[in-house]
Amino acid sequence: MTEPLVSVVILNHNRKEILRECLESALDLDWPNLEWILVDNASTDGSAEMAEEEFGEHVRVIRRSENCVTAARNQGFEAARGKVILSLDNDIILPDRKVVGKGMELFERFPRAGLLSFVIGDPDSPARFLPEHWWHPVPHKEGQDRFFLTTYFPEAALFLRAEAFRVTGGYDPLFHMGVEQIDLALKLLREGYLVLYCPNLVCVERVTRGQLASQRTRIHYLNMRNKLWIAWKHYPLGKGFRYAMGRIGASAIRSLRHGWFGYFLEGLRDGVLAPKGIRDQRKPLPASVWKTHDRIQRGWFVEGATASPLPPEPQAPDGDE
């Protein structure tokens, strides 16, 4: 019996040497039916040329002329032929060669799971998670070694059902980057899929956020703007107002403390004055989906397919609050 095809989709921008390590790791995975796709996001350091020259026999390279993270991920997913997509950033190393088999087994055990979230490990100690990637609804001391449902996932490494991508449309290209995973998690919930944190899926991130030269980057603008766009798209009026005010207050305090208040103000302006492309997507999640969402936010551990039942399918949409 032939095992299902799994598509390994790697996103790259200007990290040629680290990309080489990532490709070597991906090509070493132990699964009998794999394809490899590299989406090069307008690199200028010869990354795409290196990949074609050294790995072209196995890896299909898609070159983009514009650097847009969300659009590039979607382009790679659209090109994938597999039943399941393993999405990786170019600085991810997979120390467990059998991780694909583990992911496929989890999808079999949990048919409602549309996306499996990895542990992003420290380069010096893969079993130790990087705290900058822990924005899950449960404290790390309580949840790091247990399976649980979540509304967050690090985009650096994940398994995604191809059918879940097709149904949701994937990432919103208008976001570019910055909390785009929260938007996708809500779209998955709307369609009846769940995001499952999996402590047995471990990868290593070679370039951690703490190693970046400056934290005063435009990502702070994008995060503020995109959080408000999420409210525009998915939240009913009352719940959306409370969500937005909480994010605005927290971001304002952090921006004053760390010196990026200008980015905060830009993001606040452009988030409130959302473009037509965002406003046209407004479709608040139904009350039944919010019930599942809020239950997940309180901590929903899943020890087995029957021990902790998954939520029912969402009902027909309700109107705004």
Short mmCIF file of C-alpha atoms in Angstrom, two decimals, residues 7-30 34-41 43 45-62 86-97 100 156 204 206:
data_model
loop_
_atom_site.label_atom_id
_atom_site.label_comp_id
_atom_site.label_asym_id
_atom_site.label_seq_id
_atom_site.Cartn_x
_atom_site.Cartn_y
_atom_site.Cartn_z
CA SER A 7 4.47 18.03 0.36
CA VAL A 8 7.34 19.77 2.14
CA VAL A 9 7.00 23.49 1.39
CA ILE A 10 9.88 25.74 2.46
CA LEU A 11 9.73 29.54 2.48
CA ASN A 12 13.00 31.40 1.91
CA HIS A 13 14.26 34.96 1.81
CA ASN A 14 17.99 35.76 1.79
CA ARG A 15 19.47 33.09 4.04
CA LYS A 16 21.47 31.00 1.60
CA GLU A 17 23.73 29.14 4.03
CA ILE A 18 21.01 28.40 6.56
CA LEU A 19 18.66 27.40 3.73
CA ARG A 20 21.18 24.78 2.64
CA GLU A 21 20.99 23.17 6.11
CA CYS A 22 17.19 23.31 6.03
CA LEU A 23 17.04 21.60 2.63
CA GLU A 24 19.48 18.90 3.71
CA SER A 25 17.34 18.23 6.78
CA ALA A 26 14.11 18.13 4.76
CA LEU A 27 15.59 15.78 2.16
CA ASP A 28 16.68 13.42 4.94
CA LEU A 29 13.14 12.85 6.24
CA ASP A 30 12.07 9.23 6.57
CA LEU A 34 7.53 13.09 -0.37
CA GLU A 35 7.84 16.08 -2.65
CA TRP A 36 9.86 19.21 -1.89
CA ILE A 37 8.94 22.75 -2.93
CA LEU A 38 11.00 25.86 -2.22
CA VAL A 39 9.29 29.24 -2.53
CA ASP A 40 11.96 31.91 -2.85
CA ASN A 41 10.56 35.24 -1.72
CA SER A 43 15.94 36.79 -2.52
CA ASP A 45 21.73 36.62 -2.13
CA GLY A 46 21.74 33.76 -4.64
CA SER A 47 19.54 31.48 -2.54
CA ALA A 48 17.36 30.36 -5.42
CA GLU A 49 20.36 29.73 -7.66
CA MET A 50 22.05 27.66 -4.95
CA ALA A 51 18.91 25.59 -4.41
CA GLU A 52 18.51 24.90 -8.12
CA GLU A 53 22.17 24.04 -8.59
CA GLU A 54 22.64 21.84 -5.51
CA PHE A 55 19.16 20.44 -4.89
CA GLY A 56 17.33 20.90 -8.19
CA GLU A 57 17.14 17.17 -8.83
CA HIS A 58 14.72 16.80 -5.92
CA VAL A 59 13.44 20.28 -5.08
CA ARG A 60 11.07 22.33 -7.21
CA VAL A 61 11.99 26.03 -6.89
CA ILE A 62 9.33 28.71 -7.28
CA LEU A 86 4.66 20.23 5.96
CA SER A 87 5.37 23.97 5.96
CA LEU A 88 8.83 25.13 7.07
CA ASP A 89 10.73 28.39 7.31
CA ASN A 90 14.24 28.40 5.89
CA ASP A 91 15.89 28.39 9.33
CA ILE A 92 14.17 25.22 10.56
CA ILE A 93 16.03 21.95 11.13
CA LEU A 94 14.16 18.69 11.78
CA PRO A 95 16.18 16.52 14.18
CA ASP A 96 13.60 13.71 14.07
CA ARG A 97 13.71 11.98 10.68
CA VAL A 100 6.31 13.04 9.06
CA ALA A 156 7.93 28.37 11.26
CA VAL A 204 14.97 23.55 15.84
CA ARG A 206 18.50 28.25 13.74
#
